[in-house]
Backbone as JSON Lines, residues from 0, in Angstrom:
{"i":0,"aa":"M","n":[114.61,99.03,86.17],"ca":[113.15,98.89,86.14],"c":[112.54,100.13,86.79]}
{"i":1,"aa":"R","n":[111.4,100.58,86.26],"ca":[110.68,101.73,86.81],"c":[110.15,101.37,88.21]}
{"i":2,"aa":"I","n":[110.06,102.39,89.08],"ca":[109.62,102.14,90.46],"c":[108.17,101.67,90.5]}
{"i":3,"aa":"D","n":[107.3,102.22,89.63],"ca":[105.91,101.77,89.66],"c":[105.79,100.31,89.24]}
{"i":4,"aa":"K","n":[106.58,99.92,88.26],"ca":[106.56,98.53,87.81],"c":[107.16,97.61,88.88]}
{"i":5,"aa":"Y","n":[108.19,98.09,89.57],"ca":[108.81,97.29,90.64],"c":[107.83,97.06,91.79]}
{"i":6,"aa":"L","n":[107.12,98.12,92.19],"ca":[106.14,97.98,93.29],"c":[105.01,97.04,92.91]}
{"i":7,"aa":"W","n":[104.61,97.07,91.65],"ca":[103.57,96.15,91.18],"c":[104.1,94.72,91.14]}
{"i":8,"aa":"S","n":[105.32,94.54,90.64],"ca":[105.85,93.18,90.48],"c":[106.2,92.54,91.82]}
{"i":9,"aa":"T","n":[106.49,93.36,92.84],"ca":[106.77,92.79,94.16],"c":[105.54,92.81,95.06]}
{"i":10,"aa":"R","n":[104.38,93.05,94.48],"ca":[103.08,92.91,95.13],"c":[102.8,93.92,96.24]}
{"i":11,"aa":"Y","n":[103.39,95.11,96.14],"ca":[102.99,96.16,97.07],"c":[101.67,96.77,96.64]}
{"i":12,"aa":"Y","n":[101.41,96.77,95.32],"ca":[100.15,97.28,94.79],"c":[99.56,96.26,93.84]}
{"i":13,"aa":"K","n":[98.22,96.23,93.82],"ca":[97.49,95.23,93.03],"c":[97.61,95.48,91.53]}
{"i":14,"aa":"T","n":[97.62,96.75,91.14],"ca":[97.77,97.08,89.72],"c":[98.89,98.1,89.56]}
{"i":15,"aa":"R","n":[99.42,98.17,88.35],"ca":[100.48,99.13,88.09],"c":[99.94,100.55,88.11]}
{"i":16,"aa":"N","n":[98.69,100.72,87.71],"ca":[98.07,102.04,87.71],"c":[97.98,102.59,89.14]}
{"i":17,"aa":"I","n":[97.63,101.75,90.1],"ca":[97.56,102.19,91.5],"c":[98.96,102.58,91.99]}
{"i":18,"aa":"A","n":[99.97,101.83,91.61],"ca":[101.36,102.15,91.98],"c":[101.78,103.49,91.38]}
{"i":19,"aa":"T","n":[101.37,103.75,90.13],"ca":[101.69,105.01,89.47],"c":[101.03,106.18,90.19]}
{"i":20,"aa":"E","n":[99.77,106.01,90.59],"ca":[99.05,107.06,91.31],"c":[99.71,107.34,92.66]}
{"i":21,"aa":"A","n":[100.17,106.3,93.34],"ca":[100.84,106.49,94.62],"c":[102.12,107.31,94.45]}
{"i":22,"aa":"C","n":[102.84,107.06,93.37],"ca":[104.06,107.84,93.09],"c":[103.7,109.3,92.82]}
{"i":23,"aa":"K","n":[102.67,109.54,92.05],"ca":[102.27,110.91,91.71],"c":[101.81,111.67,92.95]}
{"i":24,"aa":"K","n":[101.21,110.98,93.92],"ca":[100.74,111.63,95.14],"c":[101.85,111.83,96.16]}
{"i":25,"aa":"G","n":[103.05,111.3,95.89],"ca":[104.17,111.49,96.79],"c":[104.26,110.48,97.91]}
{"i":26,"aa":"H","n":[103.65,109.31,97.74],"ca":[103.66,108.28,98.79],"c":[104.89,107.39,98.7]}
{"i":27,"aa":"I","n":[105.69,107.55,97.65],"ca":[106.86,106.7,97.44],"c":[108.13,107.55,97.51]}
{"i":28,"aa":"R","n":[109.11,107.09,98.31],"ca":[110.39,107.77,98.4],"c":[111.5,106.76,98.18]}
{"i":29,"aa":"I","n":[112.49,107.17,97.41],"ca":[113.69,106.35,97.22],"c":[114.86,107.17,97.76]}
{"i":30,"aa":"N","n":[115.6,106.59,98.69],"ca":[116.73,107.27,99.33],"c":[116.33,108.66,99.81]}
{"i":31,"aa":"E","n":[115.19,108.73,100.5],"ca":[114.66,109.96,101.12],"c":[114.23,111.03,100.12]}
{"i":32,"aa":"Q","n":[114.03,110.68,98.85],"ca":[113.55,111.65,97.86],"c":[112.24,111.16,97.27]}
{"i":33,"aa":"V","n":[111.25,112.08,97.2],"ca":[109.98,111.74,96.56],"c":[110.27,111.56,95.07]}
{"i":34,"aa":"V","n":[109.68,110.53,94.48],"ca":[110.03,110.18,93.1],"c":[108.8,110.15,92.19]}
{"i":35,"aa":"K","n":[109.07,110.27,90.9],"ca":[108.05,110.12,89.87],"c":[107.94,108.63,89.53]}
{"i":36,"aa":"P","n":[106.84,108.23,88.88],"ca":[106.68,106.81,88.54],"c":[107.75,106.27,87.59]}
{"i":37,"aa":"S","n":[108.36,107.14,86.79],"ca":[109.34,106.68,85.8],"c":[110.75,106.53,86.38]}
{"i":38,"aa":"R","n":[110.94,106.84,87.65],"ca":[112.27,106.76,88.27],"c":[112.75,105.32,88.27]}
{"i":39,"aa":"E","n":[113.99,105.12,87.83],"ca":[114.58,103.78,87.81],"c":[114.98,103.37,89.22]}
{"i":40,"aa":"V","n":[114.79,102.1,89.53],"ca":[115.18,101.55,90.83],"c":[116.32,100.56,90.6]}
{"i":41,"aa":"Y","n":[117.31,100.62,91.51],"ca":[118.5,99.79,91.39],"c":[118.71,99.01,92.69]}
{"i":42,"aa":"P","n":[119.46,97.91,92.63],"ca":[119.76,97.17,93.87],"c":[120.43,98.07,94.9]}
{"i":43,"aa":"M","n":[120.11,97.85,96.15],"ca":[120.59,98.57,97.33],"c":[119.94,99.94,97.5]}
{"i":44,"aa":"D","n":[118.91,100.28,96.73],"ca":[118.13,101.48,96.98],"c":[117.24,101.25,98.19]}
{"i":45,"aa":"K","n":[117.09,102.29,99.02],"ca":[116.2,102.22,100.17],"c":[114.88,102.89,99.78]}
{"i":46,"aa":"V","n":[113.79,102.13,99.87],"ca":[112.48,102.61,99.42],"c":[111.55,102.68,100.62]}
{"i":47,"aa":"V","n":[110.75,103.76,100.68],"ca":[109.72,103.92,101.71],"c":[108.39,104.08,100.99]}
{"i":48,"aa":"V","n":[107.43,103.22,101.33],"ca":[106.1,103.23,100.72],"c":[105.09,103.55,101.82]}
{"i":49,"aa":"R","n":[104.34,104.64,101.66],"ca":[103.29,104.98,102.62],"c":[101.99,104.4,102.11]}
{"i":50,"aa":"K","n":[101.45,103.42,102.87],"ca":[100.24,102.72,102.45],"c":[99.45,102.36,103.7]}
{"i":51,"aa":"N","n":[98.17,102.71,103.73],"ca":[97.29,102.43,104.88],"c":[97.86,102.99,106.18]}
{"i":52,"aa":"Q","n":[98.38,104.21,106.13],"ca":[98.94,104.92,107.28],"c":[100.13,104.21,107.9]}
{"i":53,"aa":"I","n":[100.8,103.37,107.14],"ca":[102.01,102.7,107.59],"c":[103.12,103.01,106.59]}
{"i":54,"aa":"N","n":[104.3,103.36,107.09],"ca":[105.46,103.56,106.22],"c":[106.23,102.25,106.12]}
{"i":55,"aa":"Y","n":[106.06,101.55,105.01],"ca":[106.8,100.31,104.77],"c":[108.18,100.68,104.25]}
{"i":56,"aa":"E","n":[109.21,100.16,104.87],"ca":[110.58,100.44,104.46],"c":[111.22,99.14,104.0]}
{"i":57,"aa":"F","n":[111.92,99.19,102.87],"ca":[112.63,98.01,102.41],"c":[113.81,98.41,101.54]}
{"i":58,"aa":"T","n":[114.73,97.47,101.38],"ca":[115.9,97.65,100.54],"c":[115.78,96.74,99.34]}
{"i":59,"aa":"V","n":[116.02,97.28,98.17],"ca":[115.93,96.5,96.93],"c":[117.16,95.6,96.85]}
{"i":60,"aa":"L","n":[116.95,94.29,96.7],"ca":[118.06,93.35,96.58],"c":[118.32,92.97,95.13]}
{"i":61,"aa":"D","n":[117.24,92.81,94.36],"ca":[117.37,92.4,92.96],"c":[116.15,92.89,92.2]}
{"i":62,"aa":"I","n":[116.23,92.88,90.89],"ca":[115.14,93.33,90.04],"c":[114.48,92.1,89.4]}
{"i":63,"aa":"P","n":[113.17,91.9,89.6],"ca":[112.49,90.74,89.0],"c":[112.25,90.97,87.5]}
{"i":64,"aa":"E","n":[112.15,89.87,86.77],"ca":[111.85,89.96,85.33],"c":[110.41,90.4,85.1]}
{"i":65,"aa":"S","n":[109.48,89.87,85.9],"ca":[108.07,90.24,85.8],"c":[107.45,90.03,87.18]}
{"i":66,"aa":"R","n":[106.11,90.1,87.27],"ca":[105.43,89.96,88.57],"c":[105.75,88.6,89.17]}
{"i":67,"aa":"V","n":[106.05,88.59,90.48],"ca":[106.47,87.35,91.13],"c":[105.41,86.9,92.12]}
{"i":68,"aa":"G","n":[105.45,85.63,92.47],"ca":[104.52,85.08,93.44],"c":[104.82,85.62,94.83]}
{"i":69,"aa":"A","n":[103.82,85.56,95.7],"ca":[103.94,86.12,97.04],"c":[105.07,85.46,97.84]}
{"i":70,"aa":"K","n":[105.32,84.18,97.62],"ca":[106.36,83.48,98.37],"c":[107.77,83.88,97.91]}
{"i":71,"aa":"L","n":[107.89,84.4,96.69],"ca":[109.2,84.74,96.14],"c":[109.57,86.21,96.31]}
{"i":72,"aa":"V","n":[108.7,87.0,96.92],"ca":[108.94,88.44,97.03],"c":[110.19,88.74,97.85]}
{"i":73,"aa":"D","n":[110.46,87.95,98.89],"ca":[111.6,88.23,99.77],"c":[112.95,88.03,99.08]}
{"i":74,"aa":"I","n":[112.97,87.41,97.93],"ca":[114.21,87.28,97.16],"c":[114.63,88.64,96.61]}
{"i":75,"aa":"Y","n":[113.64,89.49,96.33],"ca":[113.9,90.75,95.64],"c":[113.95,91.97,96.55]}
{"i":76,"aa":"R","n":[113.59,91.82,97.82],"ca":[113.65,92.96,98.74],"c":[113.89,92.47,100.15]}
{"i":77,"aa":"K","n":[114.49,93.36,100.97],"ca":[114.72,93.07,102.39],"c":[113.89,94.05,103.18]}
{"i":78,"aa":"D","n":[112.91,93.54,103.92],"ca":[111.98,94.39,104.67],"c":[112.66,94.92,105.92]}
{"i":79,"aa":"T","n":[112.66,96.26,106.08],"ca":[113.26,96.89,107.26],"c":[112.24,97.76,107.99]}
{"i":80,"aa":"T","n":[110.95,97.46,107.84],"ca":[109.9,98.24,108.48],"c":[109.97,98.06,109.99]}
{"i":81,"aa":"P","n":[110.05,99.16,110.76],"ca":[110.11,99.01,112.22],"c":[108.78,98.52,112.79]}
{"i":82,"aa":"K","n":[108.84,97.81,113.9],"ca":[107.64,97.27,114.55],"c":[106.71,98.39,115.04]}
{"i":83,"aa":"E","n":[107.28,99.56,115.39],"ca":[106.48,100.66,115.92],"c":[105.43,101.12,114.91]}
{"i":84,"aa":"A","n":[105.71,100.98,113.61],"ca":[104.76,101.4,112.59],"c":[103.47,100.59,112.68]}
{"i":85,"aa":"F","n":[103.59,99.3,112.95],"ca":[102.41,98.45,113.05],"c":[101.69,98.66,114.39]}
{"i":86,"aa":"E","n":[102.46,98.92,115.45],"ca":[101.85,99.17,116.76],"c":[101.03,100.45,116.74]}
{"i":87,"aa":"H","n":[101.5,101.46,116.02],"ca":[100.75,102.72,115.9],"c":[99.41,102.46,115.22]}
{"i":88,"aa":"N","n":[99.39,101.58,114.24],"ca":[98.15,101.26,113.53],"c":[97.16,100.56,114.47]}
{"i":89,"aa":"E","n":[97.66,99.72,115.37],"ca":[96.8,99.04,116.34],"c":[96.16,100.07,117.29]}
{"i":90,"aa":"L","n":[96.94,101.05,117.71],"ca":[96.4,102.1,118.6],"c":[95.29,102.88,117.9]}
{"i":91,"aa":"L","n":[95.45,103.12,116.6],"ca":[94.41,103.82,115.85],"c":[93.11,103.03,115.84]}
{"i":92,"aa":"K","n":[93.2,101.71,115.72],"ca":[92.0,100.87,115.74],"c":[91.27,100.99,117.07]}
{"i":93,"aa":"F","n":[92.03,100.96,118.17],"ca":[91.41,101.06,119.49],"c":[90.77,102.42,119.69]}
{"i":94,"aa":"S","n":[91.4,103.47,119.21],"ca":[90.83,104.81,119.4],"c":[89.55,104.98,118.6]}
{"i":95,"aa":"K","n":[89.47,104.33,117.46],"ca":[88.25,104.43,116.64],"c":[87.08,103.73,117.33]}
{"i":96,"aa":"D","n":[87.35,102.64,118.04],"ca":[86.28,101.92,118.74],"c":[85.72,102.75,119.9]}
{"i":97,"aa":"Y","n":[86.51,103.65,120.45],"ca":[86.09,104.43,121.6],"c":[84.98,105.4,121.24]}
{"i":98,"aa":"Y","n":[85.05,105.98,120.07],"ca":[84.09,107.0,119.67],"c":[82.82,106.36,119.1]}
{"i":99,"aa":"R","n":[81.7,107.14,119.16],"ca":[80.43,106.65,118.61],"c":[80.56,106.52,117.1]}
{"i":100,"aa":"K","n":[79.78,105.62,116.55],"ca":[79.76,105.43,115.11],"c":[79.16,106.65,114.44]}
{"i":101,"aa":"K","n":[79.69,107.0,113.28],"ca":[79.18,108.15,112.55],"c":[77.77,107.85,112.05]}
{"i":102,"aa":"G","n":[76.89,108.82,112.23],"ca":[75.52,108.66,111.75],"c":[74.57,108.17,112.82]}
{"i":103,"aa":"T","n":[75.07,107.82,114.0],"ca":[74.16,107.35,115.05],"c":[73.52,108.53,115.78]}
{"i":104,"aa":"G","n":[74.02,109.73,115.59],"ca":[73.4,110.92,116.16],"c":[73.66,111.08,117.64]}
{"i":105,"aa":"R","n":[72.9,111.98,118.24],"ca":[73.04,112.24,119.67],"c":[72.48,111.08,120.48]}
{"i":106,"aa":"P","n":[72.95,110.94,121.71],"ca":[72.36,109.91,122.56],"c":[70.89,110.24,122.85]}
{"i":107,"aa":"T","n":[70.05,109.23,122.85],"ca":[68.64,109.45,123.18],"c":[68.49,109.54,124.69]}
{"i":108,"aa":"K","n":[67.27,109.84,125.12],"ca":[67.01,109.94,126.55],"c":[67.27,108.58,127.21]}
{"i":109,"aa":"K","n":[66.9,107.5,126.52],"ca":[67.13,106.15,127.04],"c":[68.64,105.89,127.18]}
{"i":110,"aa":"D","n":[69.42,106.3,126.15],"ca":[70.87,106.14,126.23],"c":[71.43,106.88,127.44]}
{"i":111,"aa":"R","n":[70.95,108.11,127.67],"ca":[71.44,108.91,128.79],"c":[71.12,108.22,130.1]}
{"i":112,"aa":"R","n":[69.9,107.69,130.23],"ca":[69.52,106.99,131.46],"c":[70.38,105.75,131.68]}
{"i":113,"aa":"D","n":[70.67,105.04,130.59],"ca":[71.54,103.87,130.71],"c":[72.94,104.27,131.18]}
{"i":114,"aa":"I","n":[73.45,105.38,130.63],"ca":[74.77,105.86,131.04],"c":[74.74,106.27,132.5]}
{"i":115,"aa":"D","n":[73.71,107.0,132.9],"ca":[73.59,107.42,134.3],"c":[73.5,106.2,135.21]}
{"i":116,"aa":"G","n":[72.74,105.2,134.8],"ca":[72.62,103.97,135.59],"c":[73.95,103.26,135.72]}
{"i":117,"aa":"Y","n":[74.71,103.23,134.65],"ca":[76.03,102.6,134.66],"c":[76.97,103.35,135.6]}
{"i":118,"aa":"L","n":[76.93,104.68,135.54],"ca":[77.81,105.48,136.4],"c":[77.42,105.33,137.86]}
{"i":119,"aa":"D","n":[76.1,105.24,138.13],"ca":[75.63,105.06,139.51],"c":[76.1,103.73,140.07]}
{"i":120,"aa":"E","n":[76.08,102.67,139.22],"ca":[76.51,101.35,139.69],"c":[78.0,101.35,140.03]}
{"i":121,"aa":"E","n":[78.81,102.09,139.26],"ca":[80.24,102.15,139.54],"c":[80.51,102.89,140.83]}
{"i":122,"aa":"A","n":[79.7,103.91,141.15],"ca":[79.92,104.72,142.36],"c":[79.66,103.9,143.62]}
{"i":123,"aa":"E","n":[78.82,102.89,143.54],"ca":[78.47,102.09,144.73],"c":[79.55,101.15,145.14]}
């Protein structure tokens, strides 16, 4: 089975076209090699999918006949994604909250006074 069709049938991507685009952009690797969408996938291949800044790693166990339900996906692959990949994503969320929202502009005079007031309260 083609890798783009496999990723679609095991529900890594919502459409086959999105899976094909991910292959063309180099987000999919089989056995540490970047692959084209037409690359055949076989049982015991190690696949790495880069999606949402997370490298999902799994081993192909079997090839499905067609798209499978979400509960049956684990029959066809063994997930080996390390926990650190998800923890890194959590840290990114916290760092984004620290910075000001885009488009809010510079702090106003009132914002500055509020900040100064907050810092003065901490000093006491």
